[in-house]
């Protein structure tokens, strides 16, 4: 391969509080050209290379690079994580005097970050850019979603074990929670989507009649549900007038129970015009 056929590799500066290192992109990921970095520390490059090849946490690659003389040569490169681990394990007494304070500062910072990771759940670099902070925030949001989804899935498993919910409800909610874990919209059968009395009544009657109608409809639908399944409907927490209360929840597979109950109850109310959205009512 001729020098002209090798595209120049982008050099990216990685800033640490104790100094900076320059990386080159290999397959889109930052890598350190190992020999110059090791030489700068005053260490033996062959010895450090041999050591890295025996470490399970280390990855060493041979990458075509344009050398200072303009010729293309294969040079040892390592991912940033490998180089940082190497620095953390270097004997401070074996490096050049002028780089020793920087190495010691880096090792102390690394030790602090590791301690925070294991004891506090994570570490934040004070020098992090806004983009890095936004990425971390997105990761934390994902962790929170996953934790909440695991708790809900566990609760649903217990509820199913004791016969408190039917299989279609469990499947629908499981699909929903798994999708939320990945930050996606759930892909479920519309018939398995949940519905409550409030959601059924929305748009059907005046707001002033909602409390009375909810109570009547709830009792009627629950009775029809018990007659069909020989058990009580599932209860979940939903906000009612700003307060979370336990309400019965069904799926659209049982929408006929709502329609049957409403046909009787609606005669007591001033029924509003209602737009039917895909069988939701």
Backbone as numpy.savetxt, mean C-alpha at the origin, in Angstrom:
# Nx Ny Nz CAx CAy CAz Cx Cy Cz
32.58 -3.99 -29.16 31.73 -2.80 -29.16 32.62 -1.56 -29.16
32.37 -0.62 -30.06 33.17 0.59 -30.14 32.65 1.62 -29.16
33.52 2.56 -28.73 33.08 3.58 -27.78 31.88 4.36 -28.28
31.82 4.59 -29.63 30.73 5.40 -30.14 29.39 4.69 -30.06
29.42 3.32 -29.97 28.16 2.57 -29.94 27.58 2.47 -28.54
28.34 2.88 -27.55 27.86 2.82 -26.17 27.33 4.18 -25.76
26.05 4.24 -25.44 25.46 5.51 -25.03 26.01 5.93 -23.68
26.29 7.24 -23.51 26.78 7.72 -22.21 25.75 7.42 -21.13
26.23 6.98 -19.98 25.31 6.67 -18.88 25.10 7.91 -18.03
23.84 8.10 -17.64 23.50 9.27 -16.83 24.10 9.12 -15.43
24.73 10.18 -14.95 25.30 10.19 -13.61 24.35 10.93 -12.69
23.97 10.27 -11.59 23.01 10.84 -10.65 23.67 10.96 -9.28
23.53 12.12 -8.66 24.13 12.34 -7.35 23.16 11.91 -6.26
23.64 11.07 -5.34 22.85 10.64 -4.20 23.39 11.33 -2.97
22.58 12.19 -2.37 23.02 12.99 -1.23 22.76 12.27 0.08
23.81 12.17 0.89 23.71 11.67 2.25 24.08 12.82 3.18
23.64 12.77 4.42 23.96 13.86 5.34 25.46 13.95 5.58
26.16 12.82 5.39 27.61 12.81 5.62 28.40 13.02 4.33
27.74 13.32 3.25 28.43 13.52 1.98 27.57 13.05 0.83
28.16 12.98 -0.36 27.42 12.58 -1.55 28.19 11.50 -2.29
27.47 10.63 -2.98 28.09 9.65 -3.85 27.43 9.78 -5.23
28.18 9.46 -6.25 27.66 9.56 -7.61 27.32 8.16 -8.12
26.17 8.05 -8.73 25.70 6.77 -9.23 25.49 6.87 -10.74
25.44 5.71 -11.38 25.10 5.64 -12.79 23.91 4.71 -12.95
23.04 5.00 -13.88 21.84 4.19 -14.06 22.15 2.95 -14.88
21.81 1.80 -14.34 21.94 0.51 -15.02 20.56 -0.12 -15.02
20.00 -0.30 -16.22 18.64 -0.81 -16.35 17.65 0.03 -15.54
17.90 1.33 -15.51 16.99 2.25 -14.85 17.18 2.38 -13.36
18.12 1.62 -12.78 18.35 1.67 -11.33 19.74 2.22 -11.04
19.89 3.03 -9.98 21.20 3.61 -9.67 22.19 2.57 -9.16
23.39 2.59 -9.72 24.48 1.70 -9.32 25.74 2.54 -9.06
26.63 2.01 -8.23 27.92 2.62 -7.96 28.99 1.91 -8.77
29.85 2.67 -9.48 31.03 2.07 -10.11 32.01 1.81 -8.98
32.27 0.55 -8.71 32.87 0.14 -7.45 34.32 0.57 -7.26
35.17 0.38 -8.27 36.61 0.61 -8.07 36.95 2.05 -7.66
36.44 3.07 -8.37 36.77 4.43 -7.95 36.30 4.74 -6.53
35.14 4.21 -6.16 34.61 4.47 -4.82 35.48 3.81 -3.76
35.92 2.57 -4.04 36.78 1.86 -3.08 38.15 2.53 -2.99
38.69 2.93 -4.15 39.99 3.61 -4.16 39.94 4.90 -3.34
38.81 5.62 -3.42 38.68 6.88 -2.70 38.71 6.66 -1.18
38.25 5.49 -0.75 38.29 5.17 0.67 39.69 4.75 1.12
40.55 4.41 0.16 41.88 3.96 0.50 41.93 2.48 0.82
40.93 1.72 0.36 40.88 0.30 0.62 41.34 -0.49 -0.59
41.58 -1.77 -0.41 42.00 -2.64 -1.51 40.76 -3.06 -2.29
40.73 -2.67 -3.58 39.58 -3.01 -4.41 39.44 -4.52 -4.57
40.51 -5.29 -4.91 40.35 -6.75 -5.06 39.82 -7.41 -3.79
40.31 -6.95 -2.63 39.86 -7.56 -1.36 38.38 -7.28 -1.11
37.95 -6.03 -1.35 36.55 -5.68 -1.12 35.62 -6.38 -2.11
36.09 -6.54 -3.36 35.29 -7.23 -4.37 35.10 -8.69 -3.98
36.18 -9.34 -3.53 36.08 -10.74 -3.10 35.10 -10.87 -1.94
35.17 -9.92 -1.01 34.28 -9.97 0.15 32.82 -9.84 -0.27
32.55 -8.91 -1.18 31.17 -8.71 -1.62 30.60 -9.96 -2.28
31.44 -10.67 -3.02 30.96 -11.85 -3.74 30.60 -13.00 -2.80
30.97 -12.88 -1.52 30.65 -13.92 -0.54 29.49 -13.51 0.37
28.93 -12.32 0.15 27.86 -11.82 1.03 26.49 -12.02 0.38
25.55 -12.58 1.14 24.22 -12.85 0.59 23.45 -11.57 0.28
23.76 -10.46 0.96 23.04 -9.22 0.73 23.62 -8.40 -0.42
24.74 -8.88 -1.00 25.44 -8.09 -2.02 25.11 -8.59 -3.43
25.03 -7.64 -4.35 24.87 -7.95 -5.78 25.95 -7.20 -6.55
26.73 -7.92 -7.33 27.81 -7.32 -8.12 27.58 -7.65 -9.59
27.65 -6.64 -10.44 27.45 -6.85 -11.88 28.65 -6.30 -12.65
28.84 -6.79 -13.86 29.85 -6.26 -14.77 29.14 -5.44 -15.83
29.45 -4.17 -15.89 28.72 -3.24 -16.75 29.69 -2.56 -17.72
29.32 -2.49 -19.01 30.14 -1.78 -19.99 30.11 -0.29 -19.69
31.28 0.29 -19.49 31.41 1.71 -19.17 32.48 2.33 -20.05
32.34 3.62 -20.32 33.38 4.37 -21.03 34.37 4.87 -19.99
35.62 4.37 -20.07 36.64 4.75 -19.10 37.17 6.15 -19.40
38.05 6.65 -18.51 38.61 7.99 -18.67 39.38 8.14 -19.98
39.97 7.02 -20.48 40.74 7.09 -21.73 39.84 6.96 -22.97
38.53 6.92 -22.77 37.60 6.86 -23.89 37.31 5.46 -24.38
37.95 4.46 -23.80 37.73 3.08 -24.23 36.62 2.44 -23.40
35.94 1.49 -24.01 34.86 0.79 -23.32 35.44 -0.40 -22.57
35.14 -0.46 -21.28 35.63 -1.56 -20.45 34.50 -2.06 -19.56
34.57 -3.32 -19.19 33.64 -3.84 -18.21 34.12 -3.43 -16.82
33.25 -2.84 -16.06 33.59 -2.40 -14.72 32.58 -2.98 -13.73
33.06 -3.28 -12.54 32.19 -3.81 -11.50 31.29 -2.68 -10.98
30.00 -2.93 -10.98 29.04 -1.97 -10.42 28.16 -2.69 -9.41
27.68 -1.95 -8.44 26.82 -2.54 -7.40 25.63 -1.61 -7.18
24.46 -2.18 -6.84 23.32 -1.33 -6.49 23.65 -0.48 -5.26
22.93 0.59 -5.10 23.17 1.50 -3.97 23.08 0.75 -2.65
22.08 -0.13 -2.50 21.92 -0.84 -1.22 23.15 -1.68 -0.89
23.78 -2.29 -1.92 24.99 -3.08 -1.67 26.13 -2.19 -1.21
26.29 -1.03 -1.86 27.39 -0.14 -1.49 27.19 0.43 -0.09
25.94 0.78 0.25 25.69 1.33 1.58 25.92 0.28 2.67
25.58 -0.97 2.38 25.86 -2.05 3.33 27.37 -2.25 3.48
28.09 -2.13 2.36 29.54 -2.24 2.42 30.12 -1.16 3.32
29.68 0.09 3.13 30.18 1.18 3.96 29.88 0.95 5.44
28.70 0.42 5.72 28.31 0.20 7.11 29.18 -0.84 7.79
29.83 -1.71 6.99 30.65 -2.78 7.56 32.15 -2.54 7.45
32.55 -1.37 6.92 33.98 -1.08 6.77 34.59 -0.71 8.12
35.77 -1.21 8.37 36.52 -0.85 9.59 37.03 0.58 9.44
36.56 1.49 10.28 36.93 2.90 10.16 38.43 3.14 10.29
39.14 2.23 10.94 40.59 2.40 11.14 41.40 2.00 9.91
40.73 1.49 8.86 41.46 1.04 7.68 41.28 1.96 6.49
40.57 3.07 6.66 40.35 3.99 5.56 41.28 5.19 5.68
41.31 6.01 4.64 42.14 7.20 4.65 41.72 8.14 5.78
42.70 8.86 6.32 42.41 9.77 7.43 41.38 10.82 7.04
41.49 11.31 5.79 40.61 12.40 5.38 39.15 11.97 5.17
38.93 10.66 4.94 37.55 10.20 4.74 36.97 9.56 6.00
37.82 9.36 7.03 37.34 8.67 8.23 36.18 9.39 8.91
36.21 10.72 9.11 35.07 11.38 9.77 33.76 11.21 9.00
33.86 11.26 7.66 32.65 11.09 6.85 32.10 9.68 6.99
32.97 8.68 6.97 32.54 7.30 7.12 31.90 7.08 8.49
32.52 7.61 9.54 31.98 7.44 10.89 30.60 8.09 11.00
30.46 9.28 10.41 29.17 9.97 10.45 28.11 9.15 9.73
28.47 8.57 8.57 27.53 7.75 7.81 27.13 6.51 8.61
28.11 5.84 9.23 27.80 4.64 9.98 26.90 4.94 11.18
27.12 6.08 11.84 26.25 6.46 12.95 24.83 6.74 12.47
24.73 7.43 11.32 23.41 7.72 10.77 22.69 6.42 10.37
23.43 5.48 9.80 22.86 4.20 9.42 22.36 3.44 10.64
23.16 3.45 11.71 22.75 2.76 12.94 21.48 3.38 13.52
21.38 4.73 13.47 20.17 5.40 13.96 18.95 5.01 13.13
19.14 4.95 11.80 18.03 4.61 10.91 17.57 3.17 11.15
18.51 2.26 11.35 18.16 0.86 11.60 17.41 0.73 12.92
17.88 1.44 13.94 17.20 1.39 15.24 15.76 1.91 15.12
15.59 3.03 14.40 14.25 3.60 14.23 13.35 2.66 13.43
13.92 1.98 12.44 13.15 1.03 11.62 12.56 -0.07 12.49
13.39 -0.63 13.40 12.94 -1.78 14.18 12.15 -1.38 15.41
12.39 -0.22 15.98 11.72 0.17 17.23 10.56 1.13 17.02
10.58 1.92 15.91 9.54 2.91 15.70 8.76 2.68 14.41
9.11 1.64 13.66 8.39 1.33 12.44 8.91 2.02 11.20
9.95 2.85 11.33 10.49 3.52 10.15 11.36 4.70 10.52
12.11 5.18 9.53 13.00 6.33 9.73 12.80 7.30 8.58
12.84 8.60 8.88 12.69 9.64 7.87 13.99 10.44 7.79
14.51 10.57 6.59 15.70 11.37 6.37 15.31 12.85 6.39
15.89 13.65 7.28 15.55 15.08 7.33 15.82 15.80 6.01
16.71 15.24 5.19 17.04 15.88 3.92 16.19 15.36 2.77
15.15 14.58 3.07 14.31 14.02 2.02 13.64 15.12 1.21
13.54 14.91 -0.10 12.88 15.88 -0.98 11.36 15.75 -0.83
10.63 16.74 -1.33 9.17 16.68 -1.29 8.65 15.47 -2.05
9.29 15.16 -3.16 8.87 13.99 -3.95 9.06 12.70 -3.15
10.20 12.60 -2.44 10.45 11.42 -1.63 9.44 11.31 -0.48
9.11 12.46 0.14 8.13 12.46 1.22 6.77 12.02 0.70
6.38 12.50 -0.49 5.11 12.10 -1.08 5.08 10.60 -1.36
6.21 10.05 -1.83 6.28 8.61 -2.08 6.14 7.81 -0.79
6.79 8.30 0.28 6.69 7.64 1.58 5.26 7.69 2.09
4.61 8.85 1.90 3.23 9.00 2.35 2.31 8.01 1.62
2.57 7.81 0.34 1.78 6.86 -0.44 1.99 5.43 0.08
3.24 5.12 0.43 3.53 3.80 0.98 2.83 3.59 2.32
2.83 4.63 3.16 2.17 4.54 4.46 0.66 4.36 4.29
0.09 5.07 3.31 -1.34 4.92 3.03 -1.64 3.48 2.63
-0.74 2.90 1.83 -0.93 1.51 1.41 -0.84 0.54 2.58
0.11 0.80 3.50 0.24 -0.05 4.69 -1.02 0.05 5.55
-1.54 1.27 5.71 -2.75 1.47 6.52 -3.94 0.76 5.89
-4.07 0.89 4.56 -5.17 0.20 3.87 -5.08 -1.31 4.05
-3.85 -1.83 3.92 -3.67 -3.28 4.03 -3.98 -3.77 5.44
-3.55 -3.01 6.46 -3.81 -3.40 7.84 -5.31 -3.41 8.13
-6.01 -2.36 7.68 -7.45 -2.27 7.91 -8.17 -3.39 7.17
-7.72 -3.68 5.94 -8.34 -4.75 5.17 -8.14 -6.10 5.84
-6.93 -6.35 6.38 -6.68 -7.62 7.08 -7.60 -7.78 8.28
-7.80 -6.69 9.03 -8.68 -6.75 10.19 -10.12 -7.05 9.77
-10.58 -6.39 8.70 -11.94 -6.62 8.25 -12.13 -8.03 7.70
-11.12 -8.51 6.95 -11.21 -9.87 6.42 -11.24 -10.89 7.55
-10.45 -10.64 8.59 -10.46 -11.54 9.75 -11.82 -11.57 10.43
-12.42 -10.38 10.59 -13.74 -10.30 11.22 -14.79 -11.02 10.38
-14.70 -10.88 9.05 -15.66 -11.55 8.18 -15.51 -13.06 8.25
-14.25 -13.53 8.39 -14.03 -14.96 8.51 -14.68 -15.53 9.76
-14.57 -14.78 10.87 -15.20 -15.21 12.12 -16.72 -15.20 11.96
-17.25 -14.13 11.33 -18.69 -14.03 11.15 -19.22 -15.19 10.31
-18.50 -15.56 9.27 -18.94 -16.67 8.42 -18.88 -17.99 9.19
-17.83 -18.15 10.01 -17.66 -19.37 10.78 -18.87 -19.63 11.68
-19.43 -18.56 12.26 -20.56 -18.70 13.17 -21.90 -18.51 12.46
-21.88 -18.47 11.13 -23.12 -18.39 10.37 -23.82 -17.06 10.44
-23.05 -15.97 10.71 -23.66 -14.66 10.83 -23.83 -13.96 9.49
-23.14 -14.41 8.47 -23.24 -13.80 7.14 -23.31 -14.91 6.10
-23.91 -14.58 4.96 -23.97 -15.59 3.90 -22.73 -15.50 3.02
-22.52 -16.52 2.22 -21.28 -16.64 1.43 -21.14 -15.51 0.41
-22.25 -15.10 -0.22 -22.16 -14.06 -1.24 -21.72 -12.74 -0.62
-22.19 -12.47 0.60 -21.78 -11.24 1.27 -20.28 -11.29 1.60
-19.82 -12.41 2.12 -18.40 -12.56 2.46 -17.53 -12.39 1.22
-17.95 -13.03 0.11 -17.16 -12.94 -1.12 -17.10 -11.49 -1.62
-18.23 -10.80 -1.58 -18.26 -9.41 -2.06 -17.36 -8.52 -1.23
-17.46 -8.65 0.09 -16.65 -7.81 0.97 -15.18 -8.18 0.86
-14.88 -9.47 0.70 -13.48 -9.88 0.56 -12.86 -9.28 -0.70
-13.61 -9.30 -1.80 -13.11 -8.71 -3.05 -12.88 -7.20 -2.85
-13.80 -6.57 -2.14 -13.68 -5.13 -1.90 -12.43 -4.81 -1.09
-12.24 -5.56 -0.01 -11.09 -5.29 0.86 -9.77 -5.59 0.17
-9.70 -6.68 -0.59 -8.47 -7.02 -1.29 -8.13 -5.96 -2.33
-9.16 -5.42 -2.98 -8.93 -4.35 -3.95 -8.40 -3.11 -3.25
-8.99 -2.80 -2.09 -8.53 -1.62 -1.35 -7.08 -1.76 -0.90
-6.67 -2.97 -0.57 -5.29 -3.21 -0.17 -4.32 -2.78 -1.26
-4.75 -2.93 -2.51 -3.91 -2.58 -3.66 -4.23 -1.21 -4.23
-5.11 -0.46 -3.54 -5.47 0.87 -4.01 -6.27 0.83 -5.29
-7.05 -0.24 -5.50 -7.82 -0.40 -6.73 -9.31 -0.40 -6.42
-10.11 -0.26 -7.48 -11.55 -0.37 -7.34 -11.93 -1.84 -7.36
-12.83 -2.27 -6.48 -13.20 -3.69 -6.45 -13.95 -4.12 -7.71
-13.62 -5.30 -8.21 -14.28 -5.87 -9.38 -15.21 -6.97 -8.89
-16.48 -6.60 -8.59 -17.41 -7.57 -8.04 -18.71 -7.52 -8.83
-19.46 -8.59 -8.70 -20.78 -8.68 -9.33 -21.68 -7.62 -8.70
-22.36 -6.78 -9.51 -23.25 -5.75 -8.94 -24.27 -6.33 -7.97
-24.67 -7.59 -8.18 -25.65 -8.21 -7.29 -25.08 -8.45 -5.90
-23.74 -8.46 -5.78 -23.10 -8.70 -4.48 -22.79 -7.40 -3.74
-23.08 -6.26 -4.33 -22.85 -5.00 -3.67 -23.83 -4.83 -2.51
-23.37 -4.21 -1.45 -24.20 -4.11 -0.25 -25.19 -2.95 -0.35
-26.25 -3.05 0.46 -27.26 -2.01 0.51 -27.88 -2.01 1.90
-28.19 -0.83 2.42 -28.88 -0.68 3.70 -30.23 -0.03 3.46
-31.03 0.04 4.52 -32.34 0.67 4.39 -32.21 2.14 4.00
-31.25 2.84 4.58 -31.04 4.25 4.23 -30.74 4.41 2.76
-29.88 3.52 2.24 -29.50 3.61 0.83 -30.69 3.29 -0.07
-31.53 2.36 0.34 -32.72 2.02 -0.44 -33.71 3.18 -0.45
-33.85 3.85 0.69 -34.84 4.92 0.83 -34.37 6.24 0.24
-33.08 6.38 0.00 -32.53 7.64 -0.50 -33.24 8.06 -1.79
-33.88 9.24 -1.75 -34.56 9.76 -2.93 -36.00 9.32 -3.06
-36.46 8.41 -2.17 -37.83 7.90 -2.28 -38.83 8.71 -1.44
-38.36 9.25 -0.30 -39.26 9.96 0.60 -38.59 11.24 1.07
-39.39 12.09 1.73 -38.85 13.34 2.27 -37.89 13.04 3.43
-36.92 13.92 3.60 -35.93 13.74 4.67 -36.60 13.66 6.03
-37.71 14.40 6.21 -38.39 14.42 7.50 -38.99 13.06 7.85
-39.27 12.25 6.84 -39.89 10.94 7.08 -38.86 9.81 7.16
-37.57 10.13 6.96 -36.55 9.10 6.85 -36.46 8.24 8.11
-36.48 8.86 9.29 -36.33 8.10 10.53 -37.42 7.07 10.71
-38.66 7.50 10.51 -39.80 6.59 10.67 -39.77 5.49 9.62
-39.50 5.87 8.36 -39.50 4.88 7.28 -38.36 3.89 7.45
-37.20 4.37 7.91 -36.05 3.47 8.11 -36.41 2.40 9.13
-37.06 2.79 10.23 -37.42 1.84 11.26 -38.42 0.80 10.75
-39.47 1.28 10.07 -40.48 0.36 9.55 -39.90 -0.58 8.50
-39.14 -0.01 7.57 -38.56 -0.82 6.50 -37.55 -1.82 7.07
-36.76 -1.36 8.03 -35.76 -2.23 8.62 -36.37 -3.46 9.27
-37.45 -3.25 10.04 -38.11 -4.39 10.69 -38.71 -5.33 9.67
-39.34 -4.76 8.64 -39.99 -5.60 7.63 -38.98 -6.42 6.83
-37.91 -5.77 6.38 -36.90 -6.48 5.57 -36.19 -7.53 6.41
-35.86 -7.19 7.66 -35.20 -8.16 8.54 -36.07 -9.39 8.74
-37.40 -9.17 8.90 -38.30 -10.31 9.06 -38.34 -11.19 7.83
-38.40 -10.58 6.65 -38.39 -11.34 5.41 -37.06 -12.09 5.23
-35.96 -11.45 5.63 -34.64 -12.07 5.52 -34.55 -13.31 6.43
-35.06 -13.16 7.68 -35.04 -14.29 8.60 -35.89 -15.44 8.09
-37.01 -15.11 7.48 -37.87 -16.16 6.92 -37.18 -16.90 5.78
-36.35 -16.18 5.02 -35.67 -16.80 3.88 -34.44 -17.59 4.30
-33.65 -17.04 5.22 -32.36 -17.66 5.56 -32.32 -18.29 6.94
-33.38 -18.10 7.74 -33.43 -18.64 9.10 -32.31 -18.11 9.98
-31.93 -16.87 9.78 -30.93 -16.21 10.62 -31.07 -14.72 10.46
-30.46 -13.97 11.39 -30.54 -12.52 11.35 -29.60 -11.96 10.28
-29.91 -10.78 9.74 -29.01 -10.15 8.76 -27.72 -9.66 9.43
-26.69 -9.49 8.60 -25.41 -8.98 9.08 -25.54 -7.54 9.56
-24.87 -7.17 10.65 -24.86 -5.79 11.16 -23.48 -5.17 10.94
-23.46 -3.92 10.52 -22.21 -3.18 10.36 -22.38 -1.79 10.95
-21.26 -1.08 11.14 -21.28 0.29 11.65 -21.44 1.25 10.48
-22.45 2.12 10.55 -22.66 3.15 9.55 -23.01 4.47 10.25
-22.56 5.62 9.70 -22.89 6.91 10.33 -24.36 7.27 10.12
-25.09 7.51 11.22 -26.47 7.95 11.19 -26.56 9.27 11.94
-26.86 10.37 11.22 -26.91 11.70 11.83 -25.62 12.01 12.60
-24.48 11.65 12.01 -23.19 11.98 12.61 -22.72 11.00 13.67
-23.53 9.97 13.98 -23.15 8.99 15.00 -23.12 7.61 14.37
-22.03 6.84 14.62 -21.93 5.50 14.07 -22.83 4.54 14.86
-23.73 3.88 14.14 -24.65 2.94 14.77 -24.61 1.62 13.99
-25.03 0.56 14.67 -25.12 -0.73 14.00 -26.38 -0.77 13.16
-26.22 -1.10 11.87 -27.38 -1.21 10.99 -27.28 -2.53 10.22
-28.42 -3.04 9.83 -28.44 -4.27 9.03 -27.99 -3.96 7.61
-27.21 -4.87 7.04 -26.73 -4.68 5.67 -27.04 -5.93 4.87
-27.45 -5.72 3.63 -27.84 -6.82 2.74 -27.05 -6.67 1.44
-27.26 -7.58 0.51 -26.71 -7.42 -0.84 -27.88 -7.26 -1.81
-27.56 -6.82 -3.02 -28.60 -6.60 -4.02 -29.24 -7.91 -4.49
-28.69 -9.05 -4.06 -29.35 -10.32 -4.37 -30.68 -10.43 -3.62
-30.80 -9.66 -2.55 -32.03 -9.68 -1.76 -32.84 -8.40 -1.94
-32.65 -7.72 -3.08 -33.36 -6.46 -3.29 -34.88 -6.69 -3.36
-35.28 -7.91 -3.72 -36.72 -8.20 -3.78 -37.37 -8.11 -2.41
-36.57 -8.36 -1.35 -37.12 -8.24 0.00 -37.45 -6.77 0.30
-36.58 -5.87 -0.14 -36.85 -4.45 0.02 -38.10 -4.05 -0.76
-38.19 -4.52 -2.00 -39.32 -4.14 -2.85 -40.64 -4.63 -2.25
-40.62 -5.85 -1.72 -41.83 -6.41 -1.11 -42.25 -5.60 0.11
-41.26 -5.30 0.98 -41.56 -4.53 2.19 -42.01 -3.12 1.85
-41.35 -2.51 0.87 -41.66 -1.13 0.52 -43.05 -1.00 -0.12
-43.48 -2.00 -0.83 -44.81 -1.97 -1.45 -45.89 -1.79 -0.39
-45.66 -2.36 0.79 -46.62 -2.23 1.88 -46.43 -0.95 2.67
-45.17 -0.61 2.94 -44.87 0.53 3.82 -45.05 1.87 3.12
-44.80 1.94 1.84 -44.80 3.21 1.12 -46.13 3.93 1.16
-47.24 3.20 1.39 -48.55 3.84 1.39 -48.72 4.80 2.58
-47.81 4.70 3.57 -47.88 5.59 4.73 -47.13 6.90 4.51
-46.47 7.05 3.36 -45.60 8.20 3.16 -45.89 8.90 1.84
-45.43 10.13 1.78 -45.50 10.90 0.54 -44.31 10.47 -0.31
-44.53 9.53 -1.19 -43.43 8.93 -1.96 -42.94 9.91 -3.02
-41.62 10.09 -3.08 -40.99 10.98 -4.05 -40.68 10.19 -5.33
-40.49 10.92 -6.43 -40.05 10.25 -7.66 -38.66 9.71 -7.46
-38.39 8.53 -7.96 -37.10 7.86 -7.73 -36.57 7.29 -9.04
-35.32 7.57 -9.32 -34.69 7.08 -10.55 -34.04 5.74 -10.24
-34.40 4.72 -11.01 -33.86 3.39 -10.83 -32.49 3.32 -11.50
-31.44 3.07 -10.71 -30.07 3.01 -11.24 -29.60 1.57 -11.26
-29.78 0.94 -12.39 -29.22 -0.41 -12.58 -29.74 -1.43 -11.61
-30.99 -1.37 -11.23 -31.55 -2.39 -10.35 -31.21 -2.19 -8.90
-30.71 -0.98 -8.54 -30.34 -0.74 -7.15 -31.55 -0.49 -6.29
-32.71 -0.36 -6.88 -33.91 -0.11 -6.09 -35.08 -0.87 -6.68
